[in-house]
Short mmCIF file of C-alpha atoms in Angstrom, two decimals:
data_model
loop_
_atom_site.label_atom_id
_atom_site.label_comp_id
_atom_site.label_asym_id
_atom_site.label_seq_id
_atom_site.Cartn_x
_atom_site.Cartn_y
_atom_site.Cartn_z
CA UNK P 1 11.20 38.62 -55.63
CA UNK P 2 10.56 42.45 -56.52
CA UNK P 3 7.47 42.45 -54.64
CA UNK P 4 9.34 40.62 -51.47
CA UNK P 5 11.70 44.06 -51.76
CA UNK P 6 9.35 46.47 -51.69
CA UNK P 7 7.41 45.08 -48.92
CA UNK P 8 10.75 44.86 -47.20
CA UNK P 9 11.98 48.71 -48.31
CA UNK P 10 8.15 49.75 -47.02
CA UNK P 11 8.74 48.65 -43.85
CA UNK P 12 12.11 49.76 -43.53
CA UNK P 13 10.90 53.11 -44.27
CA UNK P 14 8.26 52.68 -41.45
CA UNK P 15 10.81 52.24 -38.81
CA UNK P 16 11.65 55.26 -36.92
CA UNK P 17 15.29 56.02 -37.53
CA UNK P 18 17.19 54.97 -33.97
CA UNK P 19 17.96 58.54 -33.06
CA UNK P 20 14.10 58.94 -32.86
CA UNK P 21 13.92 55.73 -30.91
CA UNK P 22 16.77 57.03 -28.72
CA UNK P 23 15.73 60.30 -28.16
CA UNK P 24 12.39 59.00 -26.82
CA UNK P 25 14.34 57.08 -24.83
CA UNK P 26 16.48 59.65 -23.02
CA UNK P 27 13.12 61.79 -22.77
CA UNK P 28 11.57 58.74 -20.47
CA UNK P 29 15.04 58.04 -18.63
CA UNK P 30 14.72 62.14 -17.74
CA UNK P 31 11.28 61.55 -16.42
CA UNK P 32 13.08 58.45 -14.32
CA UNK P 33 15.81 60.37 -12.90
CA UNK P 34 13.41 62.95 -10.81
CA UNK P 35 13.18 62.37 -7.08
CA UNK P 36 9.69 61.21 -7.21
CA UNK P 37 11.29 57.77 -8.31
CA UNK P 38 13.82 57.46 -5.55
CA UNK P 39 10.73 55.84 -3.35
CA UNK P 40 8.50 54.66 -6.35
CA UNK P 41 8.49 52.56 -9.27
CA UNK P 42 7.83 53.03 -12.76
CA UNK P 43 7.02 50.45 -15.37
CA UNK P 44 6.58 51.51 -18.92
CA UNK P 45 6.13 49.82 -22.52
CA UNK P 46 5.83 51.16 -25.48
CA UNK P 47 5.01 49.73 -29.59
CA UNK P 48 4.63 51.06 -32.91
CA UNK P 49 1.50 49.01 -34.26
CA UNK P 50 1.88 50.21 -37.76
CA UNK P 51 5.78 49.34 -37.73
CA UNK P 52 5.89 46.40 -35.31
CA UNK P 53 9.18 48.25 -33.88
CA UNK P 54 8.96 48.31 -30.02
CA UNK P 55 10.05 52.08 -29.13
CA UNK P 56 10.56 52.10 -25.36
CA UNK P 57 10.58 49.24 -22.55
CA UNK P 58 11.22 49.39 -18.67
CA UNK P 59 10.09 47.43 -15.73
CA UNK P 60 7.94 45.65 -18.36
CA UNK P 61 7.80 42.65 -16.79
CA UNK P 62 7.59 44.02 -13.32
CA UNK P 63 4.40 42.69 -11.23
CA UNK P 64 2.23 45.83 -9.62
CA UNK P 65 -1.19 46.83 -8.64
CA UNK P 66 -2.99 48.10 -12.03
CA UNK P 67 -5.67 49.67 -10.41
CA UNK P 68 -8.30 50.42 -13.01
CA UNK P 69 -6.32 48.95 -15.51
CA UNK P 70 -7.18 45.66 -14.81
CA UNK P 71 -10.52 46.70 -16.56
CA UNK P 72 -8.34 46.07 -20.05
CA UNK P 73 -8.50 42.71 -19.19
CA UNK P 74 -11.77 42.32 -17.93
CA UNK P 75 -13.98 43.97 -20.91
CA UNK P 76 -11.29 42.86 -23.73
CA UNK P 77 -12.19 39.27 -22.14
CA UNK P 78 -15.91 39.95 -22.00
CA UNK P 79 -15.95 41.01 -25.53
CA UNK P 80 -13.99 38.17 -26.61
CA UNK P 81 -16.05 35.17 -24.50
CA UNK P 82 -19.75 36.83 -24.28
CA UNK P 83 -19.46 38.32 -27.49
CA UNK P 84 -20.44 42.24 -28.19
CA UNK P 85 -23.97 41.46 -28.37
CA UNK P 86 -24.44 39.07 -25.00
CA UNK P 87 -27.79 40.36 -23.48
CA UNK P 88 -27.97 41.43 -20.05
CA UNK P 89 -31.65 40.95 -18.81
CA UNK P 90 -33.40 41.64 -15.81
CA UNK P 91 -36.86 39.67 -16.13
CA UNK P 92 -39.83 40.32 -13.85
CA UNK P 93 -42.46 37.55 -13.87
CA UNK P 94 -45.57 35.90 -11.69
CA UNK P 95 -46.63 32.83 -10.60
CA UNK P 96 -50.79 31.67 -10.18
CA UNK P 97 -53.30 32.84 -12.04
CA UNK P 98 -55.12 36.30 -13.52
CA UNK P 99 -58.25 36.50 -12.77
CA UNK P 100 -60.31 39.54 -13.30
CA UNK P 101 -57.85 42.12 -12.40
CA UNK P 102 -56.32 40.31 -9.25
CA UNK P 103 -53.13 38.30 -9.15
CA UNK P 104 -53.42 35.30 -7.15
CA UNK P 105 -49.74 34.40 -6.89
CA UNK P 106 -46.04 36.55 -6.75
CA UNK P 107 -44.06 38.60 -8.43
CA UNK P 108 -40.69 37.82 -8.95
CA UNK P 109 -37.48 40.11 -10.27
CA UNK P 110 -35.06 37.87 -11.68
CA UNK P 111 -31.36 39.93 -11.77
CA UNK P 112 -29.30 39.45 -14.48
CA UNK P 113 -26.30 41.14 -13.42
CA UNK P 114 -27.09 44.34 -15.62
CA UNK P 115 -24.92 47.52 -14.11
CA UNK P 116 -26.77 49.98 -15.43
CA UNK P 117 -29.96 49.02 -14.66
CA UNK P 118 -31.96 52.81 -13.63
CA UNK P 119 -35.07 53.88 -11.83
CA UNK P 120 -36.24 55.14 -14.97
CA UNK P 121 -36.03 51.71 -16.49
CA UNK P 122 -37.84 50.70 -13.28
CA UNK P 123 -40.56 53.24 -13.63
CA UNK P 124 -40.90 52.31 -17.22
CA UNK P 125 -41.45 48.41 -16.23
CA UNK P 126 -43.76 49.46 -13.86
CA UNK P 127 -45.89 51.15 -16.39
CA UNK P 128 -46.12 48.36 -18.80
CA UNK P 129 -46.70 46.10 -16.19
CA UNK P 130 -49.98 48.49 -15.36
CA UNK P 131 -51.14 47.87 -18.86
CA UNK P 132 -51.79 43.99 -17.88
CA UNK P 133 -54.43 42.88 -16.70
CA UNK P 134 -53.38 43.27 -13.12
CA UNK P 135 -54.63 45.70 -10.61
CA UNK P 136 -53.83 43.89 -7.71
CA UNK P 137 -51.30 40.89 -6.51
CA UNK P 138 -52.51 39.06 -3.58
CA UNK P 139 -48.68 37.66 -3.04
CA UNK P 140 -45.03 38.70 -2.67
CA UNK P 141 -42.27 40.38 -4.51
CA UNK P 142 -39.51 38.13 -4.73
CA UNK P 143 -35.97 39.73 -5.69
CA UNK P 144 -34.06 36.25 -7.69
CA UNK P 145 -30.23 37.44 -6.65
CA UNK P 146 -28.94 33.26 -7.62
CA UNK P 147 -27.07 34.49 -10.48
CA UNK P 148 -24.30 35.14 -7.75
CA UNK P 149 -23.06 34.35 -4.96
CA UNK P 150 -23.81 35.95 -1.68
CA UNK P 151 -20.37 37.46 -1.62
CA UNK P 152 -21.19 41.50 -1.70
CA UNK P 153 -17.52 42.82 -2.52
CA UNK P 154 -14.69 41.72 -4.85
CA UNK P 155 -11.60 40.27 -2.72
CA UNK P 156 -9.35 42.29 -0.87
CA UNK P 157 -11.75 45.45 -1.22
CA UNK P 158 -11.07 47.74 1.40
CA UNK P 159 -13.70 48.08 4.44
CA UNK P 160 -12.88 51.77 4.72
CA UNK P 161 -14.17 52.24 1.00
CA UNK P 162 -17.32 52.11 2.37
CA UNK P 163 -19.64 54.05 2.06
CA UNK P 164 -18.05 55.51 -1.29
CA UNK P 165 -19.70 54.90 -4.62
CA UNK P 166 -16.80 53.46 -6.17
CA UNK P 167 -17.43 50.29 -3.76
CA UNK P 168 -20.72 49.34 -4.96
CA UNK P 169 -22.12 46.01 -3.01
CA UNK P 170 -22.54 43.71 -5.35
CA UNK P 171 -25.52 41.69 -6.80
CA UNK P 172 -27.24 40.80 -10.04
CA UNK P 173 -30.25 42.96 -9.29
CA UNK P 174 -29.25 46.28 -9.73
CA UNK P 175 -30.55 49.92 -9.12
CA UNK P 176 -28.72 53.27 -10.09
CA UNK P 177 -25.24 52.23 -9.51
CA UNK P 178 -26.65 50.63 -6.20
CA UNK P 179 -26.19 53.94 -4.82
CA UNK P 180 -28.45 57.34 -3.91
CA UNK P 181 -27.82 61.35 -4.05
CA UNK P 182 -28.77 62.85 -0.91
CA UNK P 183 -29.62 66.23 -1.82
CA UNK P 184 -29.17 68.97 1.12
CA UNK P 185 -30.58 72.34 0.75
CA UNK P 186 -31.10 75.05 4.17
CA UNK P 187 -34.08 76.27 4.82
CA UNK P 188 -34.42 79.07 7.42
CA UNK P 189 -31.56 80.36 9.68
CA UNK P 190 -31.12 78.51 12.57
CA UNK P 191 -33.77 75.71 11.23
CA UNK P 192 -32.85 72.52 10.37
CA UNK P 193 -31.78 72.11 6.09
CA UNK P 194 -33.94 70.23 3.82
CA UNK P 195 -32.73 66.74 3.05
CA UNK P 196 -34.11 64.96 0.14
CA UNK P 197 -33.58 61.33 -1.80
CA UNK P 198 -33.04 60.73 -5.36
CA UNK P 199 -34.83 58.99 -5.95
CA UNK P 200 -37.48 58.96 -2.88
CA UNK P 201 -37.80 55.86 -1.21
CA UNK P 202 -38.87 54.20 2.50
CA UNK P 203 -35.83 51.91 2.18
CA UNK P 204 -33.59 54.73 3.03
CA UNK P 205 -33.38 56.31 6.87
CA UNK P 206 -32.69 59.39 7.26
CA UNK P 207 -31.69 61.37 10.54
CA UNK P 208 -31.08 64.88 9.77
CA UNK P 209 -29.31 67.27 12.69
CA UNK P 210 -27.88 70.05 9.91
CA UNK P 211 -28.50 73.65 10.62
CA UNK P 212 -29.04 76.48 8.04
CA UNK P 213 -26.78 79.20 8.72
CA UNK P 214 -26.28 82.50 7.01
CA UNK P 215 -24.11 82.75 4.11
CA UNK P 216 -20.65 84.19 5.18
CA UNK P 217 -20.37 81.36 8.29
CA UNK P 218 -18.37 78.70 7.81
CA UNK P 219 -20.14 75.26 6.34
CA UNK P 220 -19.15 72.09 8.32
CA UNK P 221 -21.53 69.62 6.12
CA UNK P 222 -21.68 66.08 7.47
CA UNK P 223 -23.29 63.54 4.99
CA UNK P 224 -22.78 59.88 5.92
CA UNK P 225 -24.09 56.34 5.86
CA UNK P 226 -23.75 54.33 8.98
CA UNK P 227 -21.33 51.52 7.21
CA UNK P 228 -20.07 50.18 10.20
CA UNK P 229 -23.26 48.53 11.26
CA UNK P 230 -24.39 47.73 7.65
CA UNK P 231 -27.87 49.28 7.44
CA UNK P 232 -28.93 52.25 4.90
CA UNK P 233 -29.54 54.78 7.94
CA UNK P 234 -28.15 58.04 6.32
CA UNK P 235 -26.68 60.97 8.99
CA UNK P 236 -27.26 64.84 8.35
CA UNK P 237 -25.12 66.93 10.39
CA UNK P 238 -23.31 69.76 10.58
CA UNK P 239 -24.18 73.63 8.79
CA UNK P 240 -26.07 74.76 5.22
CA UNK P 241 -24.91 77.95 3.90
CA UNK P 242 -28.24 80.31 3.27
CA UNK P 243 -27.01 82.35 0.46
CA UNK P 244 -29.15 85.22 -1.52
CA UNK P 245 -31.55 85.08 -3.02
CA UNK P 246 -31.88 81.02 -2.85
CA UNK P 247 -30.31 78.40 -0.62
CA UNK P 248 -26.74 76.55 -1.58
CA UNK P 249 -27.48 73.07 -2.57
CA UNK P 250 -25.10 70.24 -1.92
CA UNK P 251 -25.25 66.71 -3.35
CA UNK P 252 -23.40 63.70 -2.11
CA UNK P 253 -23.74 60.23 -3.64
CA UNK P 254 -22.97 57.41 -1.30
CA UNK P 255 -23.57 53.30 -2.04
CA UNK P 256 -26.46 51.27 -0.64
CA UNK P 257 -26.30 48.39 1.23
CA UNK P 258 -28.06 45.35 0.27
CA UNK P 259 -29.48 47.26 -3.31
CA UNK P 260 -31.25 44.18 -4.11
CA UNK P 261 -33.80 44.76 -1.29
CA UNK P 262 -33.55 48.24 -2.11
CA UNK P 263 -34.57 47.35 -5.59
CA UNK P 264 -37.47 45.60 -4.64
CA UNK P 265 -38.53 48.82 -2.42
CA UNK P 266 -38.28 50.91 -5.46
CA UNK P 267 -40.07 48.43 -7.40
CA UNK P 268 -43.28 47.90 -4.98
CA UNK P 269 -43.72 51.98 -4.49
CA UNK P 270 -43.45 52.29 -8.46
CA UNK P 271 -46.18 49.41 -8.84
CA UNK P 272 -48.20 51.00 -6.33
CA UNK P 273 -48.02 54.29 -7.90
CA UNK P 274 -49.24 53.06 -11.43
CA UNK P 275 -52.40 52.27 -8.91
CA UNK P 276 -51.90 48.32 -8.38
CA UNK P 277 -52.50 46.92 -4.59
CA UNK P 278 -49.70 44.59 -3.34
CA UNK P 279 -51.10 42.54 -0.21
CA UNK P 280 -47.72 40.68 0.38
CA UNK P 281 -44.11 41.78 1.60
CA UNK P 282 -40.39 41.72 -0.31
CA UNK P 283 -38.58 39.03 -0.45
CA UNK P 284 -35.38 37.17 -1.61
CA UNK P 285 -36.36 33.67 -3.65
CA UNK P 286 -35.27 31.82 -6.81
CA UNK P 287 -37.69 32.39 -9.98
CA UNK P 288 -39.90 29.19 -10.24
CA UNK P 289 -39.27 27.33 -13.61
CA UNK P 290 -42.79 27.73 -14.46
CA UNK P 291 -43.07 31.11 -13.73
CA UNK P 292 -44.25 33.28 -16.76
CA UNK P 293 -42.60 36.47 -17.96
CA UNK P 294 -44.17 39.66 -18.12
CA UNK P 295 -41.64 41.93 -18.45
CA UNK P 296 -37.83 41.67 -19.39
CA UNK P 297 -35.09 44.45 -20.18
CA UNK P 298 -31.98 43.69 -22.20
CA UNK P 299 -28.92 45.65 -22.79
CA UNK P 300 -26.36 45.15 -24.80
CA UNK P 301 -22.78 44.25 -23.15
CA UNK P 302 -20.72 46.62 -25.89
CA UNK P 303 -22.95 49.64 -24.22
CA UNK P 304 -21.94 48.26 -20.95
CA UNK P 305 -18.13 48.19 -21.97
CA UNK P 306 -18.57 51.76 -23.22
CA UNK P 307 -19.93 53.07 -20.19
CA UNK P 308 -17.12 51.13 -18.15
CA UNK P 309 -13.85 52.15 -19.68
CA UNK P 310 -15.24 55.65 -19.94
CA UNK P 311 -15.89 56.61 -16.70
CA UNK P 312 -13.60 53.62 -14.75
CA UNK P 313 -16.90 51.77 -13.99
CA UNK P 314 -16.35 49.12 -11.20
CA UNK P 315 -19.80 48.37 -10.67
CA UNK P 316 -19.75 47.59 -14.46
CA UNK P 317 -16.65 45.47 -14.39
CA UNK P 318 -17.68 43.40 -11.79
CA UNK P 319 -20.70 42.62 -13.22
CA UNK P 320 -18.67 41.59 -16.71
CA UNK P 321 -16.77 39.51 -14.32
CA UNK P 322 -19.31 37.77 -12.77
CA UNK P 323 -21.06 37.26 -16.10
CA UNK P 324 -17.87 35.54 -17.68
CA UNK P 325 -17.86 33.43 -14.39
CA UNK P 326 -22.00 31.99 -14.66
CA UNK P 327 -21.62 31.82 -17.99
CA UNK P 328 -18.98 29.24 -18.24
CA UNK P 329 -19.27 27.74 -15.08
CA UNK P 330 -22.83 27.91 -14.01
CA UNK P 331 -24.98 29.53 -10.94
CA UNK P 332 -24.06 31.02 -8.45
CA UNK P 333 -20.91 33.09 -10.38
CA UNK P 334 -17.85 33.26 -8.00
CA UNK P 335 -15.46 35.38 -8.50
CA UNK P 336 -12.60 32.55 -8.40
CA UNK P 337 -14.44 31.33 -11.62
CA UNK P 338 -14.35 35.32 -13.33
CA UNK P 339 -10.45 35.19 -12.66
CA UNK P 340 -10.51 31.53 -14.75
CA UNK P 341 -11.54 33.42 -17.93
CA UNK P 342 -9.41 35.94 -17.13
CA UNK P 343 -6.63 33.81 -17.19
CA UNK P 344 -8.44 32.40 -20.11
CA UNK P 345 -8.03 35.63 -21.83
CA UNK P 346 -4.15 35.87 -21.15
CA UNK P 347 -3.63 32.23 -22.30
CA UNK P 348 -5.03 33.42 -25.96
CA UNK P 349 -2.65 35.82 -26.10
CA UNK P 350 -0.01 33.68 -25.41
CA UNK P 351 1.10 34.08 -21.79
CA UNK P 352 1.17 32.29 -18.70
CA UNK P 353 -1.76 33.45 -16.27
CA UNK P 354 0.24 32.00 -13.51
CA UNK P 355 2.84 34.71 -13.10
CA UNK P 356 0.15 37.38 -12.39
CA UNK P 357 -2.48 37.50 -9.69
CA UNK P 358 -5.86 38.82 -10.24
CA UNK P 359 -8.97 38.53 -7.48
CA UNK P 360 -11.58 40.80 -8.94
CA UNK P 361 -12.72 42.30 -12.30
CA UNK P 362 -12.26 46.05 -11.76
CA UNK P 363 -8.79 46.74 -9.85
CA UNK P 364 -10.35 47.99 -6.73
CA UNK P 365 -8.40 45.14 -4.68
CA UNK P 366 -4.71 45.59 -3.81
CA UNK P 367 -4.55 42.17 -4.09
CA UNK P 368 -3.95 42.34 -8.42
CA UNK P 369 -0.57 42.32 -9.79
CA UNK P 370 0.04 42.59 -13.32
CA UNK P 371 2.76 44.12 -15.74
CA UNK P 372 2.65 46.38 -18.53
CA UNK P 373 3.99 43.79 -20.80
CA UNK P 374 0.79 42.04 -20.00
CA UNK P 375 -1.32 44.93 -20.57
CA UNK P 376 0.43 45.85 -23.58
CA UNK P 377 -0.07 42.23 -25.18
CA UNK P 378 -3.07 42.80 -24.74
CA UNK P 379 -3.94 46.11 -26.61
CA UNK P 380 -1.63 44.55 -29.29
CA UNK P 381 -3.33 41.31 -29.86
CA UNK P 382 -6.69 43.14 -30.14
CA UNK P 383 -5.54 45.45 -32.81
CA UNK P 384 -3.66 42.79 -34.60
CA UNK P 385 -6.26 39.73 -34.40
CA UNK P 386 -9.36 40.44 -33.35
CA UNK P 387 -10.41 44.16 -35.63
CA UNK P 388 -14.06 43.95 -35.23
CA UNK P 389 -13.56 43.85 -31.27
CA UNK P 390 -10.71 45.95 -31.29
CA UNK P 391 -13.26 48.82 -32.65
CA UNK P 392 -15.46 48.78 -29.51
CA UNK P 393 -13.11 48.47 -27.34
CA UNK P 394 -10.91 51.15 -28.48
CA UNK P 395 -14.27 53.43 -28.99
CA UNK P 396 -14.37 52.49 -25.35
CA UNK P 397 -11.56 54.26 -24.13
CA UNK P 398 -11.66 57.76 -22.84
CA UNK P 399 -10.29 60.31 -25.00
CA UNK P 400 -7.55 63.06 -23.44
CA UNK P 401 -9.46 66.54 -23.34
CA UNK P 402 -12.62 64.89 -24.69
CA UNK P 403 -14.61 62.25 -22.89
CA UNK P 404 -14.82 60.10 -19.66
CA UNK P 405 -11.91 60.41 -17.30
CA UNK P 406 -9.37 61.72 -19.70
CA UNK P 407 -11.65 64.85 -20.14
CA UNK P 408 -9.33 67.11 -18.37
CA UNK P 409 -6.13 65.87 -19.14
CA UNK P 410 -3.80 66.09 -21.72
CA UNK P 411 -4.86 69.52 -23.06
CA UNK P 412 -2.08 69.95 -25.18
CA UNK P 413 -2.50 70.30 -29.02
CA UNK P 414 -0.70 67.03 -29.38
CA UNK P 415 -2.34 65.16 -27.01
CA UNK P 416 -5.72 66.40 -27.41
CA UNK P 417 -8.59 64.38 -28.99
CA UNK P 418 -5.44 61.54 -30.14
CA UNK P 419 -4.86 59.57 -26.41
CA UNK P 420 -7.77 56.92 -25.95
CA UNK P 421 -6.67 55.45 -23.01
CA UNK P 422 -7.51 53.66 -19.90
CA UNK P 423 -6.63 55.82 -16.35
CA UNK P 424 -6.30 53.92 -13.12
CA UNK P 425 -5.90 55.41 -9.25
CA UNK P 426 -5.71 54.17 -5.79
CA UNK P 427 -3.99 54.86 -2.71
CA UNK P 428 -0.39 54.38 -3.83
CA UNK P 429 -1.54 53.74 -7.83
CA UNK P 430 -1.53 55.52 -11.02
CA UNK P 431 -1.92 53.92 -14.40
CA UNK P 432 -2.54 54.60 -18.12
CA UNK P 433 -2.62 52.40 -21.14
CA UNK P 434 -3.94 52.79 -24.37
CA UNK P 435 -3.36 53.54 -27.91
CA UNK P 436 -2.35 56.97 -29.85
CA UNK P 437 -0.93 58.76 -33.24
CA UNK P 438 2.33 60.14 -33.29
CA UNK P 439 3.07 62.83 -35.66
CA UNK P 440 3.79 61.00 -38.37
CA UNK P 441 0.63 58.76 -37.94
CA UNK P 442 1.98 55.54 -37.15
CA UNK P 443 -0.65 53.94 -34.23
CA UNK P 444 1.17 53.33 -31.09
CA UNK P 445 0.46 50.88 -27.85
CA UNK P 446 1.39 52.04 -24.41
CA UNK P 447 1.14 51.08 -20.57
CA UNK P 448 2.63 53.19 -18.16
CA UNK P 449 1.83 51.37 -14.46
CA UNK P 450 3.46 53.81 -11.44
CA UNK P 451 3.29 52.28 -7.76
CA UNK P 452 4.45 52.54 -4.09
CA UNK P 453 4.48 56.38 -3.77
CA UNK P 454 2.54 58.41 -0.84
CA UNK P 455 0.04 61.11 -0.87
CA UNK P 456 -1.88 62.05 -4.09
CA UNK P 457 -1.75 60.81 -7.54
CA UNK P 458 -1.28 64.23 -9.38
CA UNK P 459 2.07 64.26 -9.99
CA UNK P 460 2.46 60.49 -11.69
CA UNK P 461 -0.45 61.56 -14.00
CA UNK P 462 2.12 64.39 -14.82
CA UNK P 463 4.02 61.85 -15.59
CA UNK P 464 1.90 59.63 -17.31
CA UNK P 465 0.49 62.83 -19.68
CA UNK P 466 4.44 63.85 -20.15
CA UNK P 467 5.49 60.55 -21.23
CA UNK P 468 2.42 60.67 -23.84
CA UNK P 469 3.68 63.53 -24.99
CA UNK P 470 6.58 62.61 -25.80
CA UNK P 471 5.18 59.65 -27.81
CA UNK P 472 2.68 61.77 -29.85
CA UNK P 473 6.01 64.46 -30.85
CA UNK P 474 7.96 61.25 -32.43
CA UNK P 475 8.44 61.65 -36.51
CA UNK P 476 10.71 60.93 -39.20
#
């Protein structure tokens, strides 16, 4: 009986005393009250994990566009149904024989759906591969893209995105983000500028009309992709600045289209490089069963997770997404099938999946509505059920004035290096959700969602960082 007391005075003691709880309250109602909200919404939820006292709740329940946000869902679900150690592999393999230095058959590239698959991890593979036997393949390369479907972007992704990087086509064999930098540098006044690839490659077209131009005239740079007829024919137009002593240098990344047979590009010029003659052509095909592996590169999904909540990764979240989807359900992954363990994910928390809508894994799509209760359950259930997750996924989160996209917000003492949280933007859509301390160290679980207002997101981060503020200031 004395022990069931002191537990019970212990948590009592925990609780923040109401006029805390109010004043928070008032603070958040202040921030409501400004004219920015007479046209936009505001949904916010707030609970003390170390008390189990919810502090602050509005709109909770409220259905709107998370943006980036929905990556909470889609990495807490990967980690909790792949598991933090699920291997992503891209294999490369042949068919026919080896016979003194010649292969008599193909190559083939089988993607598995690994974002961060680089050209130095190409170049690398190409290198080993030199170390074989082989000096020459008398066949094909074959790019194996039937982890997937043939569906290229996530539902209700807009077709003015293109070419940005932050619409990545999608497909299990990845390059670099499935993008290039397109490096532009003048030359001589009145010549055309220097335009180079990063990496170099034949795949790419480029048709350069930019003109170098002395340093004090104005610079009307042009760097484009032609999206609208779907090919990787890049246009350089416009003026380079000349300045003294050296040339300015602008870099622009932009997405490729169909990166798989950009991939395969790479690939061949690499293979060819480490001095091995390819006598066939590239081509899309599904990896024979009896094929033999000669190469294969694994990575880890908790470094993929890492590298996705940090820096708002779509390409990464999509490929969680689609890995959740062909795991469970088979080959080709839709993305109907990545929203099933999605909804998965929300039944094991304890809610009903059927009063949100979700079509893709990274929030890109206008099409997702979810709440900040949701979001909130969430980041609650993780820290309360599941610790050994929990600790990736909140090591995942970018920290304010640290890390990822939080680096340059939240500067403030209290703030500082104590938000690890998830930002979210699009046209229209700010969000933030995480965890952090308030001043008397209790651990505290937020989501702030803010929708349906024009022009740019600055001022409902303002918001967002205020209202965090706030939160970190409460004590006894």
């Amino acid at each position: 009986m004395k022990k069931i007391l002191m537990l019970s005075l212990i948590y009592a003691l925990s609780l923040y005393p109401q006029s805390q709880v109010n004043e928070l309250k008032e603070k958040i109602d202040s921030i409501y009250s400004n004219v920015f909200f007479n046209n936009s919404i505001m949904s916010v939820d707030v609970y003390d994990l170390t008390s189990g006292q919810n502090l602050f709740s509005k709109n909770e329940n409220t259905l709107l566009s998370p943006a980036s946000n929905l990556k909470i869902l889609t990495t807490s679900a990967g980690l909790l149904f792949l598991g933090p150690n699920y291997k992503f592999k891209t294999t490369i393999a042949y068919t026919g024989e080896i016979i003194n230095g010649t292969l008599y058959g193909d190559l083939f590239v089988k993607g598995g759906c690994d974002p961060k698959f680089s050209f130095q991890d190409l170049k690398l593979a190409a290198k080993e591969i030199s170390k074989t036997d082989i000096k020459e393949i008398t066949g094909n390369i074959y790019g194996d893209v039937s982890m997937m479907d043939s569906l290229f972007w996530g539902n209700g992704w807009m077709w003015d995105d293109d070419p940005s990087t932050d619409a990545p086509y999608l497909t299990p064999l990845n390059i670099d983000a499935n993008s290039i930098n397109i490096v532009v540098k003048g030359s001589k006044i009145g010549e055309k500028s220097n335009v180079e690839l990063i990496p170099p490659d034949n795949f790419i077209k480029i048709f350069n009309k930019s003109v170098t131009v002395p340093s004090d005239s104005p610079s009307t740079l042009y760097v484009n992709r032609d999206w609208i007829h779907r090919n990787n024919n890049i246009y350089v137009s416009g003026n380079v600045k000349l300045s003294v002593p050296d040339s300015l240098i602008d870099t622009t990344s932009i997405n490729v289209y169909s990166p798989e047979n950009y991939f395969l590009s790479l690939l061949k010029e690499q293979l060819e490089n480490q001095g091995i003659t390819i006598d066939g052509n590239n081509f899309l095909a599904k990896t024979p069963d009896y094929a033999k592996n000669i190469y294969v590169k694994e990575r880890d999904l908790e470094n993929i997770v890492i590298t996705t909540n940090k820096i708002s990764y779509n390409l990464g979240a999509e490929m969680i997404f689609y890995t959740l989807a062909e795991k469970y359900f088979g080959s080709p992954a839709h993305w109907k099938n990545g929203v099933k363990m999605v909804d998965s994910l929300i039944s094991k928390i304890g809610l009903d999946p059927s009063g949100y809508h979700i079509v893709d894994g990274s929030g890109v799509s206008h099409y997702n509505l979810i709440s900040t209760g949701l979001i909130l359950t969430v980041l609650m259930k993780l820290y309360l059920n599941y610790p050994d997750i929990f600790k990736i996924f909140y090591s995942s989160l970018p920290i304010a004035g640290v890390d990822g996209s939080l680096k340059d917000r939240m500067l403030d003492s209290s703030t500082s290096n104590n938000v690890h949280a998830k930002t979210g933007s699009l046209s229209g859509a700010s969000s933030l959700s995480g965890y952090l301390h308030s001043a008397n160290g209790h651990l505290i679980a937020f989501s702030i969602i803010i929708n349906n207002f024009p022009g740019s997101s600055k001022p409902a981060r303002m918001f967002e960082d205020e209202i965090c503020k706030d939160i970190c200031n409460l004590k006894f």
